[in-house]
mmCIF file of C-alpha atoms and ligand atoms in Angstrom:
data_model
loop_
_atom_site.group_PDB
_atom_site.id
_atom_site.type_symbol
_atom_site.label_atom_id
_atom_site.label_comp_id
_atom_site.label_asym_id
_atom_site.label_seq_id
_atom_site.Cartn_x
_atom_site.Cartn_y
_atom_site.Cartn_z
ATOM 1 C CA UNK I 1 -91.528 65.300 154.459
ATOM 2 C CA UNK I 2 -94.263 67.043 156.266
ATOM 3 C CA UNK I 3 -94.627 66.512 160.282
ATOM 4 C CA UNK I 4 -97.567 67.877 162.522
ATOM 5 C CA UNK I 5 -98.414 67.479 165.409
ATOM 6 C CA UNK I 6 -101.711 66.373 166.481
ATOM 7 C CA UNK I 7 -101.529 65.680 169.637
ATOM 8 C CA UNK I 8 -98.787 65.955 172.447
ATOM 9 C CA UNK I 9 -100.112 65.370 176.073
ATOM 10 C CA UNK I 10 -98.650 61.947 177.708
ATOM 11 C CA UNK I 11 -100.985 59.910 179.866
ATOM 12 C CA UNK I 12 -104.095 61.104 178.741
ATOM 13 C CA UNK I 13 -105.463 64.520 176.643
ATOM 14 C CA UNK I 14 -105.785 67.581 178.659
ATOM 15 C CA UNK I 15 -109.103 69.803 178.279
ATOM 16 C CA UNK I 16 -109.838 69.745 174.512
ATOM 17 C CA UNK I 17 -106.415 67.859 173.595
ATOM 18 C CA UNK I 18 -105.489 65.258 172.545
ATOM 19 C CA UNK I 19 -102.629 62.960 173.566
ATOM 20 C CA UNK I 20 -99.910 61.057 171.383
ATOM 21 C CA UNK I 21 -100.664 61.018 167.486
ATOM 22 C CA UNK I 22 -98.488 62.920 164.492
ATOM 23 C CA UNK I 23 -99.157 62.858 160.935
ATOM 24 C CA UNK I 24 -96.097 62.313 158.222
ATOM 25 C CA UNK I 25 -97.111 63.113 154.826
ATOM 26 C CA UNK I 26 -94.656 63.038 152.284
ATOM 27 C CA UNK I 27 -95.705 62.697 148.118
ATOM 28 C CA UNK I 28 -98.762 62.619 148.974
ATOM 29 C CA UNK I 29 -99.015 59.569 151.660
ATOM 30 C CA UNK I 30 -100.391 60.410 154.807
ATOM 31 C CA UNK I 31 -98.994 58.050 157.819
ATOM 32 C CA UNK I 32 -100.707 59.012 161.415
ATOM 33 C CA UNK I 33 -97.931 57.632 164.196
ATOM 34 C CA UNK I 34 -99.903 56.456 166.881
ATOM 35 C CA UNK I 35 -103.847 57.326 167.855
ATOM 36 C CA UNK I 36 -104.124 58.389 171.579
ATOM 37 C CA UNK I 37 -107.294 60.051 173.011
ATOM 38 C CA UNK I 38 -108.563 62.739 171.133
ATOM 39 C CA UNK I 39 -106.724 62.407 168.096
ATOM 40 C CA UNK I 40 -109.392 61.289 165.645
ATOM 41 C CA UNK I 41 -111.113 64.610 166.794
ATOM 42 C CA UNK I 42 -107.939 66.340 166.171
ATOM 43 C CA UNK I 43 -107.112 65.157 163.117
ATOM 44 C CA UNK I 44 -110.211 66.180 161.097
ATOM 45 C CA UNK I 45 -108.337 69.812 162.020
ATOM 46 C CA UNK I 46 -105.889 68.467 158.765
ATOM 47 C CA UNK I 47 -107.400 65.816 156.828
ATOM 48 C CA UNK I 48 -110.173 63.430 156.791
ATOM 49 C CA UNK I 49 -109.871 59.827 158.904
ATOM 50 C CA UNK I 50 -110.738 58.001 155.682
ATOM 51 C CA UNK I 51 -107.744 59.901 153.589
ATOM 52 C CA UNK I 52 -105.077 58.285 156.097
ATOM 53 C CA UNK I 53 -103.216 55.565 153.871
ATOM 54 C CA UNK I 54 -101.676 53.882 157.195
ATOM 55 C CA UNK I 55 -101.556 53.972 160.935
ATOM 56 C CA UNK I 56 -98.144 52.555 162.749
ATOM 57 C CA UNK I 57 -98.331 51.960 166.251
ATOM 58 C CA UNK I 58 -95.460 52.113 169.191
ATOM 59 C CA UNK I 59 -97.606 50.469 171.717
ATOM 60 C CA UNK I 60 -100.727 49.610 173.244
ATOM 61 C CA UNK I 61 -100.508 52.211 176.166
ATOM 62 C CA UNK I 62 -104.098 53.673 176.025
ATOM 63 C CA UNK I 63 -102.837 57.251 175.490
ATOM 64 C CA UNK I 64 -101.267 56.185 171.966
ATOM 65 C CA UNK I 65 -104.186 54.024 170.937
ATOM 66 C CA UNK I 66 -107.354 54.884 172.345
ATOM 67 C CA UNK I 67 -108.894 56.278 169.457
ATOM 68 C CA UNK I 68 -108.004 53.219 167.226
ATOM 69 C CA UNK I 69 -111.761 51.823 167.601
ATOM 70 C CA UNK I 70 -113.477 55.140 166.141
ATOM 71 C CA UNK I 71 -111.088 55.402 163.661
ATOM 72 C CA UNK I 72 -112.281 51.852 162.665
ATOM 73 C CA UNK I 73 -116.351 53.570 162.703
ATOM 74 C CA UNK I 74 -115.508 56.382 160.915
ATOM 75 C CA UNK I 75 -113.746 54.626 158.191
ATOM 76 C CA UNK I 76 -117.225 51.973 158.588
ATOM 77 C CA UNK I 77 -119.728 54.840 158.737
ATOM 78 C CA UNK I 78 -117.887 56.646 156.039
ATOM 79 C CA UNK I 79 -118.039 53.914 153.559
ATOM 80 C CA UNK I 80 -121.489 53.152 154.034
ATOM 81 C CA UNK I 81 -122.294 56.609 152.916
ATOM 82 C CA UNK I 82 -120.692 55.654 149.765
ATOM 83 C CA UNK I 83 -117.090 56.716 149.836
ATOM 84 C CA UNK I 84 -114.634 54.645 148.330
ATOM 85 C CA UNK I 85 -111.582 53.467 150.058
ATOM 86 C CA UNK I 86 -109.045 50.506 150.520
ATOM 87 C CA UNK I 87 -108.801 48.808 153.895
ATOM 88 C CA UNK I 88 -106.443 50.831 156.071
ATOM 89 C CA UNK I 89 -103.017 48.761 157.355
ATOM 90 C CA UNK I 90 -102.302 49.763 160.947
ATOM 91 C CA UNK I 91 -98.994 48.004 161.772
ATOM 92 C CA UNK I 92 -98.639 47.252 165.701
ATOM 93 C CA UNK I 93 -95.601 44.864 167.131
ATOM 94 C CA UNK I 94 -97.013 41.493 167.930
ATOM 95 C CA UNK I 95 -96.055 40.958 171.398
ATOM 96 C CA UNK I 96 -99.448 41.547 172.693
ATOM 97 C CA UNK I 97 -101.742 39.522 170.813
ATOM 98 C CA UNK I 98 -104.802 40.762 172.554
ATOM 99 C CA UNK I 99 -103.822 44.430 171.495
ATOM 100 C CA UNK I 100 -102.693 43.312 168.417
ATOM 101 C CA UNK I 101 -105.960 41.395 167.254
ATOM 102 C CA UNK I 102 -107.886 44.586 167.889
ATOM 103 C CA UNK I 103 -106.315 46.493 164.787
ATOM 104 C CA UNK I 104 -108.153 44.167 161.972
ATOM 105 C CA UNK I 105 -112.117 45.339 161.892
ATOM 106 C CA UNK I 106 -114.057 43.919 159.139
ATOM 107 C CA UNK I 107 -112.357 44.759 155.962
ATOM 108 C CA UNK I 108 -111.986 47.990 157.279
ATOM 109 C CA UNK I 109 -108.653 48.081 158.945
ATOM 110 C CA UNK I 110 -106.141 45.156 158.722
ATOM 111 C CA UNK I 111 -103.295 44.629 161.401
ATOM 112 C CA UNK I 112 -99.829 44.079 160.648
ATOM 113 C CA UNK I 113 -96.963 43.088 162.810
ATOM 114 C CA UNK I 114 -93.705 44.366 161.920
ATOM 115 C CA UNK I 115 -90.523 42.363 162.416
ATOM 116 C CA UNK I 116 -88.400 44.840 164.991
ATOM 117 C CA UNK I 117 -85.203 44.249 163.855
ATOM 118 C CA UNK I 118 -86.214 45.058 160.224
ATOM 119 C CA UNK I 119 -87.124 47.797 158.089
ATOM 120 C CA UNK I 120 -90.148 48.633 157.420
ATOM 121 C CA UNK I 121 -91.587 50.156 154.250
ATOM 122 C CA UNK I 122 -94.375 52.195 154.514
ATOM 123 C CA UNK I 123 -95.855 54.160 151.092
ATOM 124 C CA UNK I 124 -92.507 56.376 150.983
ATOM 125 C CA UNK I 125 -90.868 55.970 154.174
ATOM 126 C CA UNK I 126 -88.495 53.511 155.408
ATOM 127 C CA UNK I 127 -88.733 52.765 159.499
ATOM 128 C CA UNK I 128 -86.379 50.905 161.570
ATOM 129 C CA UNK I 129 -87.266 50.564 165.603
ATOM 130 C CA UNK I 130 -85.671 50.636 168.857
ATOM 131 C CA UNK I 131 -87.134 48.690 171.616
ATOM 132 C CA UNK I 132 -87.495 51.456 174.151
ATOM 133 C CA UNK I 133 -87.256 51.224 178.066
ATOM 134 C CA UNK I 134 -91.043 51.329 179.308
ATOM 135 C CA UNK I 135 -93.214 48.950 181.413
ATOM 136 C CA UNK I 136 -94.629 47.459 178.412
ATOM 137 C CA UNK I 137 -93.022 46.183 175.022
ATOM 138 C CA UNK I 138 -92.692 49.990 173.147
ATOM 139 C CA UNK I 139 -90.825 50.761 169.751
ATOM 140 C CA UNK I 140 -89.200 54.621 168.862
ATOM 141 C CA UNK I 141 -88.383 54.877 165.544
ATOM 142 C CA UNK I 142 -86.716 56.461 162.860
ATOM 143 C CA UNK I 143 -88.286 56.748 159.715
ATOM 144 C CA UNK I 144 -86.538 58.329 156.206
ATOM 145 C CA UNK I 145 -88.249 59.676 153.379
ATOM 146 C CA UNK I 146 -86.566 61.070 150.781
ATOM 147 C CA UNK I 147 -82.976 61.475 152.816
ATOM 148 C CA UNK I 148 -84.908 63.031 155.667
ATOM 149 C CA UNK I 149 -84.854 61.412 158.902
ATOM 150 C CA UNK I 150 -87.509 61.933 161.833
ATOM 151 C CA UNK I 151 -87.120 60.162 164.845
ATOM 152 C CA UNK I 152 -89.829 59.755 167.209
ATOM 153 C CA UNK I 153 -88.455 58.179 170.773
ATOM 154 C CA UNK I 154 -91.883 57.014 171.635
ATOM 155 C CA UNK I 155 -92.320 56.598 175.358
ATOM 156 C CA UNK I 156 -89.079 55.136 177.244
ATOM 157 C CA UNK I 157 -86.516 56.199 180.463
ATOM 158 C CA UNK I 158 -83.195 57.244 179.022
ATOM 159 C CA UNK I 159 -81.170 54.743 177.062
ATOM 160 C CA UNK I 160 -77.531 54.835 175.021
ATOM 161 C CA UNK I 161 -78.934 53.081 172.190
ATOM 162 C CA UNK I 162 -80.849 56.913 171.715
ATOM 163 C CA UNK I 163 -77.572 58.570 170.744
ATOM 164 C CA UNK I 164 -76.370 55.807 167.744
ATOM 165 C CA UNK I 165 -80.309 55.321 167.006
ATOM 166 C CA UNK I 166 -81.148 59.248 166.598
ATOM 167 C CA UNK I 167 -77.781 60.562 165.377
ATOM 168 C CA UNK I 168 -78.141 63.726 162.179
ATOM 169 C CA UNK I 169 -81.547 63.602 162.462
ATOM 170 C CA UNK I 170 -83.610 66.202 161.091
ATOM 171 C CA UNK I 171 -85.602 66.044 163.390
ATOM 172 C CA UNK I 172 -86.341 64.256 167.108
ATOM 173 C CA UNK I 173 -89.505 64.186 168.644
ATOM 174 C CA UNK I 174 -88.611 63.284 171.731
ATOM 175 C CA UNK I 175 -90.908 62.106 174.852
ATOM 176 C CA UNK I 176 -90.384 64.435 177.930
ATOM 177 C CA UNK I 177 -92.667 63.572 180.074
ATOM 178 C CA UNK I 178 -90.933 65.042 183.499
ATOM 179 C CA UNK I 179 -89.045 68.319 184.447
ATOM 180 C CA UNK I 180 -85.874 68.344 184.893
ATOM 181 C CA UNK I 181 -85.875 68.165 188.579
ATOM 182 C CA UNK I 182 -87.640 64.730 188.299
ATOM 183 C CA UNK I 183 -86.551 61.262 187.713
ATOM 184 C CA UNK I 184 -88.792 59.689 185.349
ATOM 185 C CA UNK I 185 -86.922 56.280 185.307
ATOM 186 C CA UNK I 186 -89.375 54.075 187.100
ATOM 187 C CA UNK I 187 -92.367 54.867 185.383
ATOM 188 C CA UNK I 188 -90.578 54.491 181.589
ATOM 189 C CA UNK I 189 -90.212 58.284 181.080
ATOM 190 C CA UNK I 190 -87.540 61.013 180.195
ATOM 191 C CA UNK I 191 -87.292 64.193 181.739
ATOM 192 C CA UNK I 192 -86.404 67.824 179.592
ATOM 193 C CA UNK I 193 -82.810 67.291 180.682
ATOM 194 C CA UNK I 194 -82.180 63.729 179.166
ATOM 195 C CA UNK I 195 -84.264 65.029 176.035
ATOM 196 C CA UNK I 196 -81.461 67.865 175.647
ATOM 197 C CA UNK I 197 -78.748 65.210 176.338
ATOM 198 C CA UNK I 198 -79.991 63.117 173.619
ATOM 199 C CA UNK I 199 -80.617 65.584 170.837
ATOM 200 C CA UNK I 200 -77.250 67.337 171.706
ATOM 201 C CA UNK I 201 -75.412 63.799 171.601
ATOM 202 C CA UNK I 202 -76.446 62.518 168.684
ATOM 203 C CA UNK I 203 -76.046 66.444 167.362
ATOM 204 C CA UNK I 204 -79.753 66.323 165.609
ATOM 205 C CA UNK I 205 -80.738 69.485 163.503
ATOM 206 C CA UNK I 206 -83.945 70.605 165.606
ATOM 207 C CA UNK I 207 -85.534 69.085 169.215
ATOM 208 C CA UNK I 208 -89.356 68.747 169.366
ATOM 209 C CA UNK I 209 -90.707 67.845 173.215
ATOM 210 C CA UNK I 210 -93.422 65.850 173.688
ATOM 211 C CA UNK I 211 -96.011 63.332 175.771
ATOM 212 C CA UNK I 212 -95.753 66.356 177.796
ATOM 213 C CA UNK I 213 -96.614 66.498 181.594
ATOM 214 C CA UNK I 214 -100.290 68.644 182.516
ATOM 215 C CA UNK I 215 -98.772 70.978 184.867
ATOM 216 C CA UNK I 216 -96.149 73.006 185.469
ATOM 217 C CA UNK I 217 -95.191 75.719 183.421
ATOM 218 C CA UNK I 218 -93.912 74.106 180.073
ATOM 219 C CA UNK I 219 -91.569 76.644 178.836
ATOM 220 C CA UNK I 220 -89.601 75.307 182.016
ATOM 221 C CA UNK I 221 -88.758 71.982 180.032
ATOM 222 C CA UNK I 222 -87.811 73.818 177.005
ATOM 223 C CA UNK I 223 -84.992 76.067 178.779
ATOM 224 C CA UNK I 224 -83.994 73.166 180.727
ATOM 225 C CA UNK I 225 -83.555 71.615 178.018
ATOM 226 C CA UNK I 226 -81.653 73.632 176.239
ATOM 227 C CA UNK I 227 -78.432 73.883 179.191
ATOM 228 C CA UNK I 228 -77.953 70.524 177.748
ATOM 229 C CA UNK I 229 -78.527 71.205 173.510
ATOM 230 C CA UNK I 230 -77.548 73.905 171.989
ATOM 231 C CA UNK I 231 -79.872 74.127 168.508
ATOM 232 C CA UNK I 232 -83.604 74.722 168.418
ATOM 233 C CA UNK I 233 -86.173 73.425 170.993
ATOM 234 C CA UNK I 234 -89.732 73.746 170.765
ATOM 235 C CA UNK I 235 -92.891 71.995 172.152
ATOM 236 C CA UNK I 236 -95.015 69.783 170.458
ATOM 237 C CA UNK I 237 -98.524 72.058 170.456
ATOM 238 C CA UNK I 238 -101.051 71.027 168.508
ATOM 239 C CA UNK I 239 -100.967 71.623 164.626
ATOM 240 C CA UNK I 240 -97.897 72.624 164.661
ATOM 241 C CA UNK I 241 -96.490 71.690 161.497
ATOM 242 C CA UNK I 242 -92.671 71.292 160.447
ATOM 243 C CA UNK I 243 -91.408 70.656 156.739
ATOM 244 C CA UNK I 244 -88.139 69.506 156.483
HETATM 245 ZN ZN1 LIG C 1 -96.680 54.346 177.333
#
């Protein structure tokens, strides 16, 4: 399985960034994990929009979905200059119908709710959620492919359920919104010290932090960080690109 990164900012994308979206690829099947602002830009860096065989959502927070609707015209535009292509599945939770209606667009992209408390099968990889802690209905997951296991905390405070729900992961790409001198409970944010907590806890193989904060100096979250975890830590910078 293939991760990278194409964007990382939380809230919204810093100068020429792009916030939350990361493409899985893995025999071939390219999954994008959420579409924030500036990913569609970023992710012509790696492959085309209309080569993307599925789109899974956490939530509807603008900075992990904003780029949903030109997704939608590029696959449109792209097909009217004669390309040939199925109708993409992006699969969203259903517990905000409004959102939720937006992901079908013509025959060009075709929403799906999954079922939280089941697994999912998408092309290769098997995903199971965890209903985070975050003002608004939000899913982390952890999807396998091959006996590799990513999981991807989405945006949420600190909960328990992290430790069982991430444990021998390969990999955890884990929000970290807030340094570790901040309390990012209230707003439905972790800061770099509850990132090292978790990954240390649940004794993953390798830390990725992410939906990262636009100022500061961000080499401060990754040493805080790692007082609390004791294997590798890096941020999540734009193509960066992990095979496990
Ligand atoms: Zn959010």
């Amino acid at each position: 399985m293939k991760v990278t990164v194409i964007g990382s900012w939380g809230g919204y994308p810093k100068k020429n960034g792009a916030s939350s979206g990361y493409l899985l690829e893995h025999n071939g099947f390219q999954l994008l994990i959420d579409c924030g602002s500036g990913v569609l830009a970023k992710l012509q860096n790696i492959i085309q929009p209309e080569e993307l065989d599925a789109v899974l959502l956490s939530h509807y927070h603008p900075d992990h979905i904003a780029d949903i609707g030109v997704l939608q015209h590029a696959r449109l535009i792209q097909g009217f200059l004669g390309k040939n292509f199925p109708s993409l599945v992006i699969y969203g939770h259903h517990f905000d119908q409004a959102e939720f209606t937006k992901l079908s667009f013509k025959e060009v992209t075709k929403g799906k709710a999954y079922i939280p408390n089941e697994i999912l099968t998408v092309g290769p990889f098997q995903v199971s959620f965890l209903k985070t802690s975050h003002p608004v209905p939000c899913y982390a997951m952890r999807i396998v492919a091959d006996g590799k296991v990513v999981v991807y905390t989405a945006d949420s405070s600190f909960k328990e359920e992290f430790i069982e729900f991430s444990k021998n992961a390969d990999l955890l790409l884990c929000e970290c919104n807030f340094y570790g001198y901040q309390n990012g409970k209230s707003s439905g944010h972790m800061n770099s010290i509850e990132a090292g907590k978790l990954a240390q806890q649940a004794a993953v193989k390798q830390l990725i932090l992410t939906h990262l904060p636009h100022y500061g100096d961000l080499s401060d979250l990754v040493s805080e960080a790692s007082k609390e975890y004791s294997g590798p830590i890096r941020l999540a910078v734009e193509s960066l690109a992990i095979s496990l």
